[in-house]
């Protein structure tokens, strides 16, 4: 039997975004722009390069702006058309790339990332799927991290988690994996203290997961803070499914943190056609 393709990506965006308050009081953190595109759009564009056709947003009541961003804005389009602003018109019309559909489900309460992913189950159905955390922006101008992970699934039937090496003193900020001699993931622990971390290979926000993830998440008991962790759901599948680490190309910016967000804007600003040269000049004058 041929394997089922990866067609859906789940984008859990129902978190509170407390690290960016007060900016995120009324605006979702996923709408913060890196240069001129919101984080959520950068994620959707990466997914489009991976052949994904269905985006499933898991949102909360305060995230209407994200849905509006991917919807038609008649008034704006009519005005741009009347002013003959063709490239701007194209930019606002293709926030959702051609060929993609958007479904929105609500997470009624922020009960954790695992719970948010589980909320997408009725829309994804009994299919393997991808998960992306939009605040992890992976800058790979030539490629797409998720496209490489989908290719790994298509070629080797392996599910995968994107990983990167982190300094040992930072393992308590990430999910950390252990590998066996074949390079297969055998265990995963959430935020281990540096002295007990099984490795320094940290999971970042890209996952290609089996359909069974949903059943596994239904069995997960809420941990500290009442949250259902995605890590616990995946950990329970590692003995029966093949999961591999994906060491991605490009640079990951943690845009959920102030430093990562500034770095991402600086990187894209420096290579921007319109402002890059002037920005580089200004930047070198202030440091
Ligand atoms: P974070 O741990 O970054 O939390 O969530 P957060 O609320 O977004 O941000 P801070 O830490 O308060 O600043 C990781 C991802 O999981 C989603 C978030 O939206 C983010 O994409 N998430 C988290 C949910 O969708 N629901 C939850 O209950 C928890």
Coordinates of C-alpha atoms and ligand atoms in Angstrom, one line a residue:
X1 CA 0.0 0.0 0.0
X2 CA 1.4 3.4 -0.9
X3 CA 1.9 5.8 2.0
X4 CA -0.4 8.7 2.6
X5 CA 1.0 12.1 1.6
X6 CA 1.6 15.0 4.0
X7 CA -1.0 17.6 3.0
X8 CA -2.0 19.4 6.2
X9 CA 0.0 21.7 8.5
X10 CA -1.2 22.6 11.9
X11 CA -0.3 26.1 13.1
X12 CA -1.0 26.4 16.8
X13 CA -1.3 30.1 17.6
X14 CA -3.6 30.1 20.7
X15 CA -0.8 30.9 23.2
X16 CA -0.9 34.1 25.1
X17 CA 2.4 35.6 23.9
X18 CA 3.3 37.0 27.3
X19 CA 7.0 37.7 26.4
X20 CA 5.9 40.5 24.0
X21 CA 3.4 42.3 26.2
X22 CA 2.2 45.0 25.9
X23 CA 2.7 44.6 22.1
X24 CA 0.7 41.4 22.1
X25 CA -2.2 42.7 24.2
X26 CA -4.5 43.2 21.2
X27 CA -2.3 41.9 18.3
X28 CA -1.3 38.2 18.2
X29 CA 2.4 37.6 18.4
X30 CA 2.2 35.7 15.1
X31 CA 1.2 39.0 13.4
X32 CA 4.4 40.7 14.4
X33 CA 6.3 41.4 11.2
X34 CA 9.8 40.4 10.2
X35 CA 10.5 43.3 7.8
X36 CA 7.2 43.4 5.9
X37 CA 5.7 40.0 6.5
X38 CA 4.0 38.7 9.7
X39 CA 5.6 35.6 11.2
X40 CA 2.4 33.6 10.4
X41 CA 2.8 34.4 6.7
X42 CA 6.5 33.3 6.6
X43 CA 5.4 30.0 8.1
X44 CA 2.7 29.5 5.5
X45 CA 5.1 30.3 2.7
X46 CA 7.5 27.7 4.0
X47 CA 4.7 25.2 4.2
X48 CA 3.7 26.0 0.6
X49 CA 7.2 25.1 -0.6
X50 CA 6.7 21.7 1.1
X51 CA 3.6 21.0 -1.0
X52 CA 1.2 21.5 1.9
X53 CA -2.3 22.3 0.6
X54 CA -4.3 22.7 3.9
X55 CA -3.4 25.1 6.7
X56 CA -5.2 24.4 10.0
X57 CA -4.9 27.4 12.4
X58 CA -5.6 26.6 16.0
X59 CA -6.6 30.0 17.4
X60 CA -8.2 31.6 20.4
X61 CA -10.8 34.3 20.7
X62 CA -8.2 37.2 20.5
X63 CA -6.6 36.1 17.2
X64 CA -9.1 37.4 14.6
X65 CA -6.4 39.4 13.0
X66 CA -4.7 36.3 11.7
X67 CA -7.8 35.1 9.9
X68 CA -8.3 38.5 8.5
X69 CA -4.7 38.5 7.2
X70 CA -5.4 35.5 5.0
X71 CA -8.9 36.7 3.9
X72 CA -9.9 39.0 1.1
X73 CA -9.9 42.7 1.9
X74 CA -12.2 44.1 -0.8
X75 CA -11.8 47.8 0.2
X76 CA -8.0 47.7 0.2
X77 CA -7.9 45.8 -3.1
X78 CA -10.3 48.2 -4.8
X79 CA -8.2 51.1 -3.6
X80 CA -4.9 49.6 -4.8
X81 CA -6.5 48.7 -8.1
X82 CA -7.8 52.2 -8.6
X83 CA -4.4 53.6 -7.9
X84 CA -2.8 51.0 -10.2
X85 CA -0.5 49.6 -7.4
X86 CA 0.0 46.2 -9.1
X87 CA 2.8 44.8 -6.9
X88 CA 1.1 45.8 -3.7
X89 CA -2.2 44.3 -5.0
X90 CA -0.3 41.0 -5.7
X91 CA 1.2 41.1 -2.2
X92 CA -2.1 41.4 -0.5
X93 CA -3.9 38.9 -2.7
X94 CA -1.3 36.1 -2.2
X95 CA -1.0 36.2 1.6
X96 CA -2.4 32.7 1.3
X97 CA -0.4 31.1 -1.5
X98 CA -2.4 29.9 -4.5
X99 CA -3.7 26.3 -4.1
X100 CA -3.8 26.5 -0.3
X101 CA -6.9 26.4 1.8
X102 CA -7.3 27.6 5.3
X103 CA -9.3 26.0 8.1
X104 CA -9.7 27.6 11.6
X105 CA -10.4 25.8 14.8
X106 CA -10.6 27.2 18.3
X107 CA -8.7 26.1 21.3
X108 CA -11.2 27.1 24.0
X109 CA -8.6 27.3 26.7
X110 CA -4.7 27.5 26.5
X111 CA -4.2 24.0 27.9
X112 CA -0.8 23.5 26.2
X113 CA 0.7 22.8 22.8
X114 CA -0.3 19.2 22.8
X115 CA -3.9 20.1 23.5
X116 CA -3.8 22.8 20.7
X117 CA -2.6 20.2 18.2
X118 CA -5.3 17.8 19.3
X119 CA -7.9 20.5 18.6
X120 CA -7.0 20.1 14.9
X121 CA -7.7 16.4 14.7
X122 CA -11.3 16.7 13.2
X123 CA -9.9 18.8 10.4
X124 CA -6.7 16.9 9.7
X125 CA -8.5 13.5 9.8
X126 CA -6.7 10.1 9.9
X127 CA -3.6 11.3 8.0
X128 CA 0.0 12.1 8.8
X129 CA 0.5 15.8 9.1
X130 CA 3.0 18.6 9.9
X131 CA 3.1 21.0 12.8
X132 CA 4.9 24.4 12.6
X133 CA 5.4 26.9 15.4
X134 CA 5.4 30.3 13.6
X135 CA 7.5 32.0 16.2
X136 CA 10.4 29.7 15.2
X137 CA 11.3 31.5 12.0
X138 CA 13.8 29.4 9.9
X139 CA 15.5 31.6 7.4
X140 CA 16.6 29.4 4.5
X141 CA 16.5 31.7 1.4
X142 CA 17.2 28.8 -1.0
X143 CA 15.0 26.2 0.5
X144 CA 12.4 25.2 3.2
X145 CA 13.0 23.3 6.4
X146 CA 9.6 21.7 6.2
X147 CA 10.1 20.7 2.5
X148 CA 13.2 18.8 3.5
X149 CA 11.3 17.0 6.3
X150 CA 8.4 16.1 3.9
X151 CA 11.0 14.8 1.4
X152 CA 12.5 12.6 4.2
X153 CA 9.0 11.2 4.9
X154 CA 8.4 10.6 1.2
X155 CA 11.8 8.9 0.6
X156 CA 12.3 7.0 3.9
X157 CA 8.8 6.8 5.5
X158 CA 10.4 8.5 8.5
X159 CA 8.6 11.0 10.7
X160 CA 10.8 13.8 11.9
X161 CA 11.5 16.6 14.4
X162 CA 13.6 19.5 13.4
X163 CA 16.6 19.8 15.8
X164 CA 19.6 21.9 16.5
X165 CA 22.6 21.8 18.8
X166 CA 22.2 24.1 21.8
X167 CA 24.7 24.9 24.6
X168 CA 24.3 22.4 27.5
X169 CA 23.3 25.2 29.9
X170 CA 20.2 25.9 27.7
X171 CA 18.7 22.4 27.6
X172 CA 16.1 23.4 30.1
X173 CA 14.5 25.7 27.5
X174 CA 13.8 22.9 25.0
X175 CA 12.6 19.4 24.3
X176 CA 15.7 17.3 24.1
X177 CA 16.1 14.0 22.2
X178 CA 18.2 10.8 22.5
X179 CA 19.3 8.9 19.4
X180 CA 20.4 5.3 18.9
X181 CA 23.3 4.1 16.8
X182 CA 21.1 4.3 13.6
X183 CA 20.3 7.9 14.3
X184 CA 16.7 7.1 15.2
X185 CA 15.1 9.1 18.0
X186 CA 14.5 6.8 21.0
X187 CA 13.5 9.3 23.7
X188 CA 12.4 12.8 24.2
X189 CA 12.2 14.9 27.4
X190 CA 10.8 18.3 27.9
X191 CA 13.1 21.0 29.4
X192 CA 15.7 18.7 31.2
X193 CA 18.1 20.3 33.5
X194 CA 21.6 20.5 32.0
X195 CA 23.1 17.8 34.3
X196 CA 20.4 15.2 33.3
X197 CA 19.8 16.1 29.7
X198 CA 20.3 13.0 27.4
X199 CA 21.9 15.2 24.7
X200 CA 22.3 18.7 23.6
X201 CA 20.1 18.2 20.5
X202 CA 17.0 20.4 21.0
X203 CA 13.7 20.2 19.1
X204 CA 12.6 23.3 17.4
X205 CA 9.2 24.2 15.9
X206 CA 8.9 21.8 12.9
X207 CA 7.4 18.3 13.1
X208 CA 6.2 15.7 10.6
X209 CA 3.9 13.4 12.6
X210 CA 1.9 10.2 12.1
X211 CA -1.9 10.2 12.3
X212 CA -1.5 8.2 15.6
X213 CA -0.3 11.4 17.3
X214 CA -3.9 12.4 18.0
X215 CA -4.7 9.1 19.8
X216 CA -1.5 9.4 21.7
X217 CA -2.3 13.0 22.8
X218 CA -5.8 11.9 24.0
X219 CA -3.9 9.6 26.5
X220 CA -1.5 12.3 27.8
X221 CA -2.2 13.5 31.3
X222 CA -1.8 17.2 32.0
X223 CA 1.5 18.0 33.6
X224 CA 2.7 20.9 35.8
X225 CA 0.5 24.0 35.1
X226 CA -2.3 21.8 33.7
X227 CA -0.7 21.8 30.2
X228 CA -0.8 18.9 27.8
X229 CA 2.6 18.6 26.2
X230 CA 3.1 17.7 22.6
X231 CA 6.4 16.2 23.7
X232 CA 4.6 13.6 25.9
X233 CA 2.4 12.5 23.0
X234 CA 5.4 12.1 20.6
X235 CA 7.5 10.3 23.3
X236 CA 4.8 7.6 23.6
X237 CA 5.1 6.9 19.8
X238 CA 8.8 6.5 19.6
X239 CA 8.9 2.7 20.2
X240 CA 6.4 1.9 17.5
X241 CA 7.2 4.6 14.8
X242 CA 10.4 5.6 13.2
X243 CA 11.3 9.2 14.0
X244 CA 14.4 10.9 12.8
X245 CA 16.0 14.2 13.8
X246 CA 16.2 16.8 11.0
X247 CA 19.3 19.1 11.2
X248 CA 17.9 21.9 9.1
X249 CA 19.8 24.2 6.7
X250 CA 19.6 27.9 7.3
X251 CA 19.3 29.8 10.6
X252 CA 16.5 29.6 13.2
X253 CA 15.4 32.8 15.0
X254 CA 13.4 32.4 18.1
X255 CA 11.0 35.2 17.3
X256 CA 9.0 34.5 20.5
X257 CA 12.0 36.2 22.3
X258 CA 13.0 39.8 21.9
X259 CA 16.6 39.0 20.9
X260 CA 15.6 36.4 18.3
X261 CA 13.0 38.8 16.9
X262 CA 15.5 41.6 16.6
X263 CA 18.1 39.3 15.0
X264 CA 15.6 38.1 12.4
X265 CA 14.6 41.6 11.4
X266 CA 18.3 42.6 11.2
X267 CA 19.1 39.6 8.9
X268 CA 16.3 40.2 6.5
X269 CA 16.8 44.0 6.7
X270 CA 20.4 43.7 5.6
X271 CA 19.6 41.7 2.5
X272 CA 16.5 43.7 1.5
X273 CA 16.8 45.2 -2.0
X274 CA 15.1 48.4 -1.0
X275 CA 16.7 49.3 2.3
X276 CA 19.6 46.8 2.8
X277 CA 22.4 49.1 1.8
X278 CA 21.2 52.1 3.8
X279 CA 20.4 49.9 6.8
X280 CA 23.9 48.3 6.8
X281 CA 25.4 51.8 6.7
X282 CA 23.3 53.0 9.6
X283 CA 23.9 49.8 11.6
X284 CA 27.7 50.1 11.3
X285 CA 27.5 53.7 12.3
X286 CA 25.7 52.9 15.6
X287 CA 27.9 50.0 16.7
Ligands
LIG1 P1 4.9 29.3 23.8 O1 5.5 28.4 24.8 O2 5.8 30.2 23.0 O3 3.8 30.2 24.5 O4 4.0 28.4 22.9 P2 3.2 31.6 24.1 O5 1.9 31.7 24.9 O6 2.9 31.6 22.6 O7 4.2 32.7 24.3 P3 4.9 33.3 25.7 O8 5.8 32.2 26.2 O9 3.7 33.5 26.7 O10 5.5 34.6 25.3 C1 4.5 27.7 21.8 C2 3.5 27.6 20.7 O11 2.3 26.8 21.1 C3 1.2 27.6 20.9 C4 1.6 29.0 20.9 O12 0.7 29.9 20.2 C5 3.0 28.9 20.2 O13 2.8 28.9 18.8 N1 0.3 27.3 22.1 C6 0.7 27.1 23.3 C7 -1.1 27.1 21.8 O14 -1.6 27.2 20.6 N2 -1.9 26.7 22.8 C8 -1.5 26.6 24.1 O15 -2.3 26.2 25.0 C9 -0.1 26.8 24.3

